[in-house]
Each structure stands twice: as structure tokens, then as C-alpha cells.
Short mmCIF file of C-alpha atoms and ligand atoms in Angstrom, two decimals:
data_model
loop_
_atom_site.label_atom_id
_atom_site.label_comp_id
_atom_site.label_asym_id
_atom_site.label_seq_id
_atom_site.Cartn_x
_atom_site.Cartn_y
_atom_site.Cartn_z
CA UNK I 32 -6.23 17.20 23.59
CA UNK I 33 -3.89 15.41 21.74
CA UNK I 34 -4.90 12.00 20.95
CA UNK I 35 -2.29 10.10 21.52
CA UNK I 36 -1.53 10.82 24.50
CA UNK I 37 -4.89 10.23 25.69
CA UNK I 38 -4.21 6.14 24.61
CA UNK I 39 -1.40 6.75 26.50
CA UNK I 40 0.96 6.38 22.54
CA UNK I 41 3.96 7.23 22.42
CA UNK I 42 4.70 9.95 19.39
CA UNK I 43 5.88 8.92 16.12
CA UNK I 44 7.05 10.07 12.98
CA UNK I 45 5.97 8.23 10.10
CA UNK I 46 8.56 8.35 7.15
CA UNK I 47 7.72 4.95 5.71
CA UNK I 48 4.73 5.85 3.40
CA UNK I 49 1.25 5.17 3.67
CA UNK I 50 1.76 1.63 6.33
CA UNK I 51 -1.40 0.30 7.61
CA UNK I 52 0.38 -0.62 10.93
CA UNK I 53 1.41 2.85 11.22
CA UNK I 54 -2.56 4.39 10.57
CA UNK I 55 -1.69 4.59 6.94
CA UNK I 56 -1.96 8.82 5.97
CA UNK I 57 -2.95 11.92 7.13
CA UNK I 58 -6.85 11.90 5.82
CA UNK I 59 -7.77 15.34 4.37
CA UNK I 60 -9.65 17.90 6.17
CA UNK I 61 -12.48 17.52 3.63
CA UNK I 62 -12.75 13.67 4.39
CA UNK I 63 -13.15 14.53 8.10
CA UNK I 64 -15.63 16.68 7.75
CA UNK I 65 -17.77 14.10 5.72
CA UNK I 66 -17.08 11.21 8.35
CA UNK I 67 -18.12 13.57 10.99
CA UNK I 68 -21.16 14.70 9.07
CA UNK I 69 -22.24 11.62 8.29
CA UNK I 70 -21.42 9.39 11.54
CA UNK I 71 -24.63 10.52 13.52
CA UNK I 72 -26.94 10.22 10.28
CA UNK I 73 -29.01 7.48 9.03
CA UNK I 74 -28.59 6.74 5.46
CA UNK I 75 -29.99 3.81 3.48
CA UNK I 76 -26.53 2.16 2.16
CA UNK I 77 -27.62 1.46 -1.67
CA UNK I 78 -28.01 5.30 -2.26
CA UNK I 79 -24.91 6.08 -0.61
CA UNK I 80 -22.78 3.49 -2.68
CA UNK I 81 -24.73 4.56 -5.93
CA UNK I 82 -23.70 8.18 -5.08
CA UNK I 83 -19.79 6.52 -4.85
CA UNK I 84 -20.58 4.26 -7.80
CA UNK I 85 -20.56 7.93 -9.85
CA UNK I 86 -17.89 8.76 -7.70
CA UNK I 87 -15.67 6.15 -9.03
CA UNK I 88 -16.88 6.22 -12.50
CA UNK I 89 -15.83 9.79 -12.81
CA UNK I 90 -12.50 9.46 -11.05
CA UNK I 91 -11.58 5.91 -12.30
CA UNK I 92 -13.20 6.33 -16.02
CA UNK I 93 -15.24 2.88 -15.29
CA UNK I 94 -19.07 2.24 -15.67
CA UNK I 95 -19.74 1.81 -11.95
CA UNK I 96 -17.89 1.39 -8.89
CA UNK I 97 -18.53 0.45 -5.13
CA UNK I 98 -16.83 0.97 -1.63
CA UNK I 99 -15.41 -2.28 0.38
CA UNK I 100 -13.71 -2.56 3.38
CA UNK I 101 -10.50 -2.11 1.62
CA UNK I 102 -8.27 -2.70 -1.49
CA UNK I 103 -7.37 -6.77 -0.02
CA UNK I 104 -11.38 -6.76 0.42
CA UNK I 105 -11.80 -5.79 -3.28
CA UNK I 106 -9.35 -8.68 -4.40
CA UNK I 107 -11.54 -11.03 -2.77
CA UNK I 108 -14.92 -9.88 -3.24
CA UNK I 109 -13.65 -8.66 -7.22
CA UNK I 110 -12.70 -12.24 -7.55
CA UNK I 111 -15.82 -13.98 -5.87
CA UNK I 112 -17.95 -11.78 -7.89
CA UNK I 113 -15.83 -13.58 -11.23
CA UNK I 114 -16.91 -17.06 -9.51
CA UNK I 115 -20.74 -16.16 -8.63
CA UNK I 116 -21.64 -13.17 -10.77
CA UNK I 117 -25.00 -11.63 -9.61
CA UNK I 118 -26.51 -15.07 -8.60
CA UNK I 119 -27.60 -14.87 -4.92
CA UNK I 120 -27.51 -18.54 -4.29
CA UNK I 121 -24.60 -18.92 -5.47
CA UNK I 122 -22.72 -15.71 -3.87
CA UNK I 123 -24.35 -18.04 -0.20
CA UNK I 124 -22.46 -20.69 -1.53
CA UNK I 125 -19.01 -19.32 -1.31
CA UNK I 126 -16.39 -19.97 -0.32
CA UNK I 127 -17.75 -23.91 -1.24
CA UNK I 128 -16.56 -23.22 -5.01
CA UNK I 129 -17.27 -26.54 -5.52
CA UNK I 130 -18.60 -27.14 -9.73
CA UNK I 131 -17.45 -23.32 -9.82
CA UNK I 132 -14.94 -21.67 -11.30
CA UNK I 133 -11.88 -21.21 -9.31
CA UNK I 134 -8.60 -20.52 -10.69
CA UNK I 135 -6.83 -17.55 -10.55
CA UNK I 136 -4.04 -16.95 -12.94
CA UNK I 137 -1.67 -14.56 -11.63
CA UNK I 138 2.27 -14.00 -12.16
CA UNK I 139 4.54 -15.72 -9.61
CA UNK I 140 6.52 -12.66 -9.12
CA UNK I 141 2.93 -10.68 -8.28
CA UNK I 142 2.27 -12.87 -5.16
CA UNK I 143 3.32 -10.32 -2.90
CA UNK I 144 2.46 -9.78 0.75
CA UNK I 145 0.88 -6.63 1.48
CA UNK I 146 0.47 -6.82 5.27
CA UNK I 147 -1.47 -10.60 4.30
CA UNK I 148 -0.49 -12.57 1.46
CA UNK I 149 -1.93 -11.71 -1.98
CA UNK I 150 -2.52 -15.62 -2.50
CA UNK I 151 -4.59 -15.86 1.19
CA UNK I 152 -6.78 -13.15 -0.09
CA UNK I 153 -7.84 -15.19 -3.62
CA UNK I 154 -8.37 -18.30 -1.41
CA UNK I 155 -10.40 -16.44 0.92
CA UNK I 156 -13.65 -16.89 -1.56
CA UNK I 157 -12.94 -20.52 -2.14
CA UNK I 158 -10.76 -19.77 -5.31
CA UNK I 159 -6.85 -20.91 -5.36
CA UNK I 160 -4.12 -19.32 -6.93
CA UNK I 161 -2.34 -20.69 -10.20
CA UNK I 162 1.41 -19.21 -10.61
CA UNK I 163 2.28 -18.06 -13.61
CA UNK I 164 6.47 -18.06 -14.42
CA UNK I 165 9.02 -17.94 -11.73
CA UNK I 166 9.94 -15.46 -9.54
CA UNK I 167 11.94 -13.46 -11.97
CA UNK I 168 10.79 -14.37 -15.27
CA UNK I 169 7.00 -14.76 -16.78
CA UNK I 170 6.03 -15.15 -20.63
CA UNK I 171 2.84 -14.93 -22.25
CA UNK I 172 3.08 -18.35 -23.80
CA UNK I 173 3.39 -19.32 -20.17
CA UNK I 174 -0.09 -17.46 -19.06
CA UNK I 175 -1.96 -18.50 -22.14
CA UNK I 176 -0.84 -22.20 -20.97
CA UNK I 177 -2.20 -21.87 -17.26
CA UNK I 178 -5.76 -20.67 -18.69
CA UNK I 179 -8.34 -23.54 -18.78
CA UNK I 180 -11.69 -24.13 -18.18
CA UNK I 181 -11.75 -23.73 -14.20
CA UNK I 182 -10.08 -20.13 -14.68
CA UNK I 183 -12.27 -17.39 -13.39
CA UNK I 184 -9.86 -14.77 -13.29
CA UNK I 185 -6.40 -13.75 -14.16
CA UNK I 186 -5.02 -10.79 -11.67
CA UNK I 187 -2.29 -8.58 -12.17
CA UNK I 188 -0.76 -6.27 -9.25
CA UNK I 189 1.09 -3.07 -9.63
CA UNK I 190 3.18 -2.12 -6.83
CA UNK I 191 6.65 -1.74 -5.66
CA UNK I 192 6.43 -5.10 -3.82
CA UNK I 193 5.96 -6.99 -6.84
CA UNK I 194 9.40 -8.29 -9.44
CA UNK I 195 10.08 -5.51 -11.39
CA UNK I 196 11.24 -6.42 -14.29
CA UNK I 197 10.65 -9.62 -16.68
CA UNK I 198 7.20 -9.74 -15.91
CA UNK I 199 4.62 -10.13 -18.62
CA UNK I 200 3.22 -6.03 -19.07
CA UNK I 201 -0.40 -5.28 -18.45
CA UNK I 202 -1.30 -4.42 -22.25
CA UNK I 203 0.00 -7.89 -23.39
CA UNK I 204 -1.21 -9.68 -19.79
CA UNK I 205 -4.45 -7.97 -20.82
CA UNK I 206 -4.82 -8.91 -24.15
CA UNK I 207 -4.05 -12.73 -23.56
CA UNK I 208 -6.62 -13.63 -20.96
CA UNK I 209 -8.89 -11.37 -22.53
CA UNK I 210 -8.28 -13.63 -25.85
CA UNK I 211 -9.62 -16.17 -23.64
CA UNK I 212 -12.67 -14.74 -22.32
CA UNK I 213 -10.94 -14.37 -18.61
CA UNK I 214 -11.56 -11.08 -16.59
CA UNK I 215 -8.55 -8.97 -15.53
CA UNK I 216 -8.68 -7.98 -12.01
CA UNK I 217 -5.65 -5.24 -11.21
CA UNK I 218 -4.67 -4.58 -7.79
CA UNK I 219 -3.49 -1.02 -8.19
CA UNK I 220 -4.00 -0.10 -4.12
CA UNK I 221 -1.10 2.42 -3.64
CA UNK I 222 -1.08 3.32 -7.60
CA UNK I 223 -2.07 7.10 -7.79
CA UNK I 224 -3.18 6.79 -11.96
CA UNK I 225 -6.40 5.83 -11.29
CA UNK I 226 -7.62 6.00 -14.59
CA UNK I 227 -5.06 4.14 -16.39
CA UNK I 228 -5.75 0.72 -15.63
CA UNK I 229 -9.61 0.85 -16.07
CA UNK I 230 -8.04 2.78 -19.83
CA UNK I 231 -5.73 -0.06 -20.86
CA UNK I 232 -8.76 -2.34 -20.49
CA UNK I 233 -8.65 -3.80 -16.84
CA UNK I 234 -12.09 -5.07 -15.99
CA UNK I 235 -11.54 -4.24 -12.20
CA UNK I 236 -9.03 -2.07 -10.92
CA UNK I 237 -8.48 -1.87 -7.09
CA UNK I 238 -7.40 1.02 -5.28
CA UNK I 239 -7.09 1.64 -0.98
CA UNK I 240 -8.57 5.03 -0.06
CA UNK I 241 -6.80 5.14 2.95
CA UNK I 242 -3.28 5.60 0.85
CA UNK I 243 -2.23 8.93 -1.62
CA UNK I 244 -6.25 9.80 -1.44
CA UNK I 245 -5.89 10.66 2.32
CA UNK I 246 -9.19 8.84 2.49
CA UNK I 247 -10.81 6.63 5.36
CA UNK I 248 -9.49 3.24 5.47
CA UNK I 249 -11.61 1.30 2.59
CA UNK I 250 -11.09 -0.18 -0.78
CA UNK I 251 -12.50 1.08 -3.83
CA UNK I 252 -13.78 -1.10 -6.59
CA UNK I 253 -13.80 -0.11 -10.10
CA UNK I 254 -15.07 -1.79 -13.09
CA UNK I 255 -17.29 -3.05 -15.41
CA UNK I 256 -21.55 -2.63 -14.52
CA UNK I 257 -21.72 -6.24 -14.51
CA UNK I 258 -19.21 -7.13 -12.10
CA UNK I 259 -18.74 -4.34 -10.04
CA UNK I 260 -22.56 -5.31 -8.76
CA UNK I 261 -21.95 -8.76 -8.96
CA UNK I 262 -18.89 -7.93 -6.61
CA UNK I 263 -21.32 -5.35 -4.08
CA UNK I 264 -23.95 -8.36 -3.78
CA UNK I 265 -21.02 -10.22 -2.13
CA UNK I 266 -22.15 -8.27 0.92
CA UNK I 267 -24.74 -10.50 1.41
CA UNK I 268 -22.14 -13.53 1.38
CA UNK I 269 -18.86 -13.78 2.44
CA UNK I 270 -18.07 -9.83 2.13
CA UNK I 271 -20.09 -9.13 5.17
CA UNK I 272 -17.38 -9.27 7.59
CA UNK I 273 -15.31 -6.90 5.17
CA UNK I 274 -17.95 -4.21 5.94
CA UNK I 275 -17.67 -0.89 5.79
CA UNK I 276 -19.51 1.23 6.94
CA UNK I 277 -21.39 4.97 5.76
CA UNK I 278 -18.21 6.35 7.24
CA UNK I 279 -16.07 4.84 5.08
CA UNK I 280 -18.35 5.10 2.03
CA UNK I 281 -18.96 8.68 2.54
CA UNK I 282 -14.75 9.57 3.21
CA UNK I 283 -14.03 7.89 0.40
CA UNK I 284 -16.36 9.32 -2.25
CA UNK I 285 -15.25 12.43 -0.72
CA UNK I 286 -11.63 11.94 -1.28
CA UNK I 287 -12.37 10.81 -4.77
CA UNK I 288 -14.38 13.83 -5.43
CA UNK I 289 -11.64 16.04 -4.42
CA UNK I 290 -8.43 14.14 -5.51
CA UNK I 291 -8.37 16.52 -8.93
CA UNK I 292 -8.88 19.52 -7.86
CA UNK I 293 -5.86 18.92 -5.26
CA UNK I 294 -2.52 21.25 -6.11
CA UNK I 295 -0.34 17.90 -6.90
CA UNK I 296 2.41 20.67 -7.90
CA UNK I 297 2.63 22.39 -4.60
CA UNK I 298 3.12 19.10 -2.67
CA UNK I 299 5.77 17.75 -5.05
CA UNK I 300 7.61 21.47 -4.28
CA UNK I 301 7.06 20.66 -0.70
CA UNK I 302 8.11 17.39 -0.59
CA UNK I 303 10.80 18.00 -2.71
CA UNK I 304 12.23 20.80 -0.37
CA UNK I 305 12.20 18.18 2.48
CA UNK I 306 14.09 15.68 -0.16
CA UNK I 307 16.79 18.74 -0.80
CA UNK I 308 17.12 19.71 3.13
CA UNK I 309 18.02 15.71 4.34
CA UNK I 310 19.81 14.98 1.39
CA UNK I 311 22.24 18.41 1.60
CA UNK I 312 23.02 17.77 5.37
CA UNK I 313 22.92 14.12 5.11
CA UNK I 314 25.31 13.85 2.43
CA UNK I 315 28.17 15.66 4.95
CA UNK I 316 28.51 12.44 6.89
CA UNK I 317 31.01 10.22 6.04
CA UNK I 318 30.02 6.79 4.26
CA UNK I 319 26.66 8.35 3.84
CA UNK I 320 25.17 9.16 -0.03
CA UNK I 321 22.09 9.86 -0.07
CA UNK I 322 20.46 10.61 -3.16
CA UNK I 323 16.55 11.62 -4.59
CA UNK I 324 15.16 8.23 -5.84
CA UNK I 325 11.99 8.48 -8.31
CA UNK I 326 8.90 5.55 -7.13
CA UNK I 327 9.76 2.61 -8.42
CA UNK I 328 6.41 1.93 -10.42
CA UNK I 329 6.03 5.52 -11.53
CA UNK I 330 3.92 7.04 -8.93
CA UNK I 331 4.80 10.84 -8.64
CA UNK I 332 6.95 10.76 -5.97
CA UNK I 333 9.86 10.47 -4.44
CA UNK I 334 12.15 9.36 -1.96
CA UNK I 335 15.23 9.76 -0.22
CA UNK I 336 17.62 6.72 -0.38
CA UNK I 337 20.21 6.45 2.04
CA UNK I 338 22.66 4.33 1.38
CA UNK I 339 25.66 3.49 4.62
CA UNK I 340 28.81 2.53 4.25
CA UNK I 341 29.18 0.72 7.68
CA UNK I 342 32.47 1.32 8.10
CA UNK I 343 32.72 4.79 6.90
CA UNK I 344 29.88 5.47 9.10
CA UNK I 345 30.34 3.47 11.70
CA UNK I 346 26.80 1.90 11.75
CA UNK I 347 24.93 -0.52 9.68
CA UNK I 348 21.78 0.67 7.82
CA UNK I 349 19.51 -1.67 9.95
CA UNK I 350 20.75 -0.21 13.16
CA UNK I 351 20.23 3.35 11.96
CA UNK I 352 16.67 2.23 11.41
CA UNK I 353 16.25 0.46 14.45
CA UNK I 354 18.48 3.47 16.16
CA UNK I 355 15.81 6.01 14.48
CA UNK I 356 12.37 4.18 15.75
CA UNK I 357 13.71 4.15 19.36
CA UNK I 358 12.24 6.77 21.83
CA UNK I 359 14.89 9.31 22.77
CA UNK I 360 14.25 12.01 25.28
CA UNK I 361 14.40 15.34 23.00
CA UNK I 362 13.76 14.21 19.92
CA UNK I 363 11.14 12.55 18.12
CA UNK I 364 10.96 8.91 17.20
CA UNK I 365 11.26 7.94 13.54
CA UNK I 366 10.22 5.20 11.73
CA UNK I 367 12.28 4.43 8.12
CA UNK I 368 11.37 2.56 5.43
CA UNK I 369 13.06 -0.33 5.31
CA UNK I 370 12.12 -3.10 3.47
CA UNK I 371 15.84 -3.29 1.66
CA UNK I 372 18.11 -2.71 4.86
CA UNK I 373 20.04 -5.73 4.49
CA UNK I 374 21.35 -4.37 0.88
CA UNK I 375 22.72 -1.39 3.46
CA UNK I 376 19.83 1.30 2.18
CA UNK I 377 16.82 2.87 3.23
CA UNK I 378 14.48 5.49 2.50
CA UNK I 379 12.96 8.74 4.02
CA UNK I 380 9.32 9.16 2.46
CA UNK I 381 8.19 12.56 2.76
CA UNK I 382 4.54 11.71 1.56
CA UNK I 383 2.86 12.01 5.02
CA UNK I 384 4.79 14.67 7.45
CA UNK I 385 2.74 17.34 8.81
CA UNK I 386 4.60 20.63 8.52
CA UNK I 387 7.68 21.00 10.71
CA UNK I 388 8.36 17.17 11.06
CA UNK I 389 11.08 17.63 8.45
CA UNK I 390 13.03 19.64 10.82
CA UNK I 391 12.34 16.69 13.68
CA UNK I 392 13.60 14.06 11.03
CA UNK I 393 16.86 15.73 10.04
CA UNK I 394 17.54 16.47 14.18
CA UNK I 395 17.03 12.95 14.84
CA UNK I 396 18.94 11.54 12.08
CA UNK I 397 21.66 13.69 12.19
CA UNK I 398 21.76 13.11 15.98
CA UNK I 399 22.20 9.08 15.62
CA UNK I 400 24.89 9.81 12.77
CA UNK I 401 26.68 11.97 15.23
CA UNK I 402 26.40 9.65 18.10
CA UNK I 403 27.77 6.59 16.16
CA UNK I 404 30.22 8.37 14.81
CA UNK I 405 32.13 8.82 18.04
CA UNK I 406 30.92 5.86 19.61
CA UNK I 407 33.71 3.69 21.32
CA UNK I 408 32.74 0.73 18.83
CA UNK I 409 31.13 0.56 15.60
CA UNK I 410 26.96 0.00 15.61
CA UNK I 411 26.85 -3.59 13.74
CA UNK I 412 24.79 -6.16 14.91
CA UNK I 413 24.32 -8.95 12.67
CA UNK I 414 21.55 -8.97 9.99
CA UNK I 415 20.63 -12.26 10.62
CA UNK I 416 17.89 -12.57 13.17
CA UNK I 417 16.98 -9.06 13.01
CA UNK I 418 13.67 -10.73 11.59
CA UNK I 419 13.48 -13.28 14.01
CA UNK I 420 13.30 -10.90 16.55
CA UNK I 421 11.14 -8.91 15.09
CA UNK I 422 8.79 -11.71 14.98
CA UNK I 423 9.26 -12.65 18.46
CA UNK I 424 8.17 -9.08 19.72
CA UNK I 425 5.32 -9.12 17.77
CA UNK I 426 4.04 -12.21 19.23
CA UNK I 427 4.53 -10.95 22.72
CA UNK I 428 1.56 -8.51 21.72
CA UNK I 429 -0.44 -7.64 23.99
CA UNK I 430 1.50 -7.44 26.73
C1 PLP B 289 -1.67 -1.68 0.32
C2 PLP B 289 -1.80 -2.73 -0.71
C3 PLP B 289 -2.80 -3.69 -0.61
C4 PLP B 289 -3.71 -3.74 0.57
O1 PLP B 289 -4.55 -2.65 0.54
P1 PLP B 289 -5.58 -2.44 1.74
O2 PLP B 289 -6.53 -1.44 1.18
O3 PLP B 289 -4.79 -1.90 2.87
O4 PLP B 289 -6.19 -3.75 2.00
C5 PLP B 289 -2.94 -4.60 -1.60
N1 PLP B 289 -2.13 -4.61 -2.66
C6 PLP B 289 -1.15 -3.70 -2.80
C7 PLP B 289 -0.31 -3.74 -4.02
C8 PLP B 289 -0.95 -2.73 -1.83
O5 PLP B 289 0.01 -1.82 -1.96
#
């Protein structure tokens, strides 16, 4: 029985990456069989975390580790555990940080949003955020300045959401607050090294399981003894209602467990044959280049960027998109990544097909190249309140 039609959901095909609106990945057959294993089971919650605390610590090369609701979860709860450490009273207290601790240094160009914004998630345990630079330009002198007394922690994200250049590097970000006696939290959720942070001397690194790992949806904590259980007794304050449950513990241990022994080569060939096949076919259409694009912060893998020339082909790159993601009778639905269209480019990630959905991509996208290509008028609505309207149908929800 195929699921989605039993929830009455309409087929899609998802390549924008690992998107939490979209159910984030394909989670490995290994992981399901743990989840399904474990759902009917009674376990006492302590020994199944200090089974994923070695989890971590061998995958992530910390001292100890723990399982959260997810990666935004483990800013949060990494940051309360900075403010409270393993003091019970105190971890009640929160989010009244009052005679606490409570800054958060952290680089303005960092303050992404993720699905939530980064800053909402450090206020969330009573702590605020102190920006560090502007937008496109930090300096150490400028992060050793924002450090004081009331800093608790100093947090550093790696992604591709984040400014991506002038920003003050993790060694030298490390070594400053460190200087200062001022834990480094790193939000590495989508970053697949997950030993390199916890290696250039992070004393928390974050990571999602529900991303690359093909894990349940949770957040894994790595880190130091002392605050990783300072950060797990948060469960008994304000990180109950980021539960997880054994579910989620026991999918993600298992995805850690098995994310070495995984043929990384073999899915770069296939993913790269997927590249090759759009990009070949794609590249036949006039004021279309598209072209293999490496991740941005290093991850291994890639993407295809298309870039249109909207009057060479006759279409904008947002209307492709939106064009793409709209059911069409005979072919499958297909939702881009985006988050550049209005610089008239977007990108085909390969990193969660199942097998054949290549072939349903390339249809589709060759069918809406062909179709504005002999359309009476050009495809070109205005940029401008593309978002708006975006916004506006999300608000209609549920109806
Ligand atoms: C995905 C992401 C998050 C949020 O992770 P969740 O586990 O979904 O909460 C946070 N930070 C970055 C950089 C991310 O990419």
C-alpha cells in the first residue's frame, strides 16, 4: 500500500536536499528495522542513551554524546547546559536566566534561519544572542571585544546558509573564546565530517540524524563528559518538550553505527551519473548552462546548477521552479532547490532519489523547457511577490 496515497498525498519528487518540510531523507533500511524493533519494547531511557553516548563518541571522536529531539534542540539544550551545567535547580530555573549567564557570542553572518531562526533557538533557554561583525565581515578583535562576564557561550554554524566568506574561521573563532574560558558550541547539522569539529577543538558539535545519516528525525549531541550530561539533564527542564523518544534514540545510534561502513564511493558514482544525464540533455536547450557545482561548505557532494537565460529560454528560473512543483498529469511533480532563484539559478540535488526518479526528473524538466519554449509568450512573472505569495498560501494552511 503505498503510503501516500493512503493520506490521500499527492506524489513528489524531492530534489532539494534533505528539507524538513519535505520529510527530510530516505532513512536506511537498517534504521527501520531498529525503529520497528524497538517501537513495541520497553527500554529504560538512560541505558539506551548511554548505549548512543558510545555511539557518538566513536563516530564523532568526543567523550560522550546524547540524542535530542533534533540538531535546533541541541543548540538550545547545548547552550542551557553552558548556563546551568549539571545543577538541577538551576536547569528548573530556565529559561528565568536571571543572575545567570546568558550571552551568546555568535557571528552576525551565522544567524541563519534553518526552518526557525538560529537566534529564536539561543533565546529559547532564556539566553540572548550577541552579534558579532556585520553581515559580511567579522574579525577576531571584534569577538574577543563582545566576550564579558555574562558570556556563556560563543557558537559557530557551518552550513551553506551562513556568509561564506569574511567570517572569522573555526580554528581562530576557537582559539579566541577558548582564550577566554567560553565554550564553543558548533552547529554542524547537515555537515557530513563528523569528526572534524569535535578534532579542531569544538566543545559541542551538533549534527541532525534525519539529514546525510538517513537517520530518524533527532539531533545528536556531541561533546565534552561534562556538558554533554549537563545538556541530557535538560530533559528534566525545559528540554522535555524537545523529547525524543526510544525510536529516535535507537534510529539514530543505528545510523551512526553504520554511517562508516556505508560505500560513500558508489553513491558519489551514482549520483554523479544522475549529475552527467541532466546536465548532457539539459545543456541542449537554449539559454540553459547547466553545470556540476561542488557543496558549498565542502560536504561531498554535488549539485546541478541551472542557470536560465530568460530570454533565451523563454522562462524565468523561478517559474521553472514553480512550473516543476506543479502536478501535471503524466509526469511526476518536482520540487527544486531554490533558495537563489532570483539570481536566475537553481539546483537539482541528487542526494535523496530512489532509483529511477532520475529518469522522472529529466522527463519533467525537459517537458516544461519544451513547453515554454513554444509557448505563445514568454514565462516571466515578476520576482517580486513571489514571496509574498508564498507566505500567503502558507497561512491559508489548513484548509
Ligand atoms: C538543518 C539545520 C538545522 C536544524 O536541524 P534540525 O535537526 O532539523 O533541527 C540547524 N542548523 C543548520 C545549519 C541546519 O542545516
Amino acid at each position: 500500500m503505498n503510503i501516500r496515497s493512503r493520506f490521500s498525498l499527492r506524489p513528489i519528487v524531492n530534489t532539494s536536499g534533505t528539507m524538513t518540510g519535505l520529510g527530510a531523507s530516505i532513512a536506511r533500511p537498517e534504521v527501520i528495522e531498529a525503529i520497528a524493533a524497538i517501537l513495541p519494547q520497553f527500554v529504560e531511557i538512560d541505558d539506551l542513551q548511554r548505549c548512543a553516548c558510545a555511539a557518538i563518541a566513536a563516530a564523532c571522536g568526543s567523550e560522550a554524546g546524547y540524542i535530542t529531539a533534533s540538531a535546533s534542540a541541541g543548540i538550545t539544550l547545548s547552550i542551557a547546559a553552558t548556563m546551568t551545567g549539571d545543577d538541577l535547580g538551576l536547569i528548573e530555573r530556565l529559561p528565568d536566566s536571571a543572575s545567570l549567564k546568558h550571552e551568546v557570542v555568535v557571528q552576525t553572518g551565522h544567524l541563519v534561519n534553518y526552518g526557525a531562526p538560529l537566534d529564536q533557538a539561543i533565546r529559547l533557554c532564556g539566553a540572548r544572542a550577541i552579534a558579532v561583525g556585520a553581515a559580511t565581515e567579522a574579525h577576531g578583535y571584534q569577538l574577543a571585544g563582545a566576550i564579558n562576564s555574562r558570556t556563556t557561550a560563543a557558537l559557530f554554524v557551518v552550513s551553506h546558509h551562513t556568509q561564506q566568506y569574511g567570517m572569522i574561521p573555526l580554528e581562530e573563532f576557537i582559539a579566541i573564546a577558548h582564550a577566554k574560558g567560553v565554550p564553543v558550541i558548533v552547529d554542524a547539522a547537515s555537515e557530513y565530517d563528523l569528526k572534524g569539529f569535535i578534532a579542531a577543538g569544538a566543545d559541542i558539535a551538533l549534527y541532525s540524524a534525519h539529514k546525510f545519516l538517513g537517520g530518524p528525525t533527532a539531533g545528536i549531541v556531541a561533546g565534552s563528559k561534562a556538558l554533554v550530561r549537563a545538556a541530557y539533564f535538560q530533559n528534566g527542564g525545559i528540554g522535555r518538550g524537545m523529547k525524543v523518544g526510544k525510536e529516535g534514540i535507537a534510529g539514530a545510534i543505528v545510523a551512526l553505527q553504520t554511517w562508516a561502513a556505508r560505500d560513500h564511493q558508489a553513491v558519489r558514482r551514482l549520483e554523479r551519473g544522475y549529475l552527467t544525464l541532466w546536465q548532457e540533455r539539459l545543456n541542449l536547450f537554449p539559454g540553459i548552462r547547466a553545470q556540476i557545482d561542488a557543496d558549498p561548505t565542502g560536504n561531498p557532494l554535488e549539485r546541478l546548477k541551472i542557470t536560465v537565460d530568460r530570454i533565451a529560454a523563454r522562462i524565468t528560473a523561478w517559474d521553472l521552479v514553480d512550473a516543476l512543483a506543479r502536478s501535471k498529469p503524466g509526469y511526476a511533480a518536482v520540487i527544486a532547490r531554490d533558495h537563489e532563484a532570483e539570481q536566475h539559478f537553481f539546483f537539482l540535488d541528487p542526494c535523496n532519489l530512489h532509483p529511477g526518479e532520475e529518469q522522472l526528473v529529466l522527463e519533467r524538466v525537459v517537458a516544461e523547457l519544451e513547453h515554454a519554449r513554444t509557448a505563445p509568450q514568454p514565462i516571466a512573472t515578476p520576482f517580486s511577490g513571489r514571496d509574498a505569495g508564498r507566505t500567503a498560501a502558507r497561512r491559508r494552511w489548513p484548509d
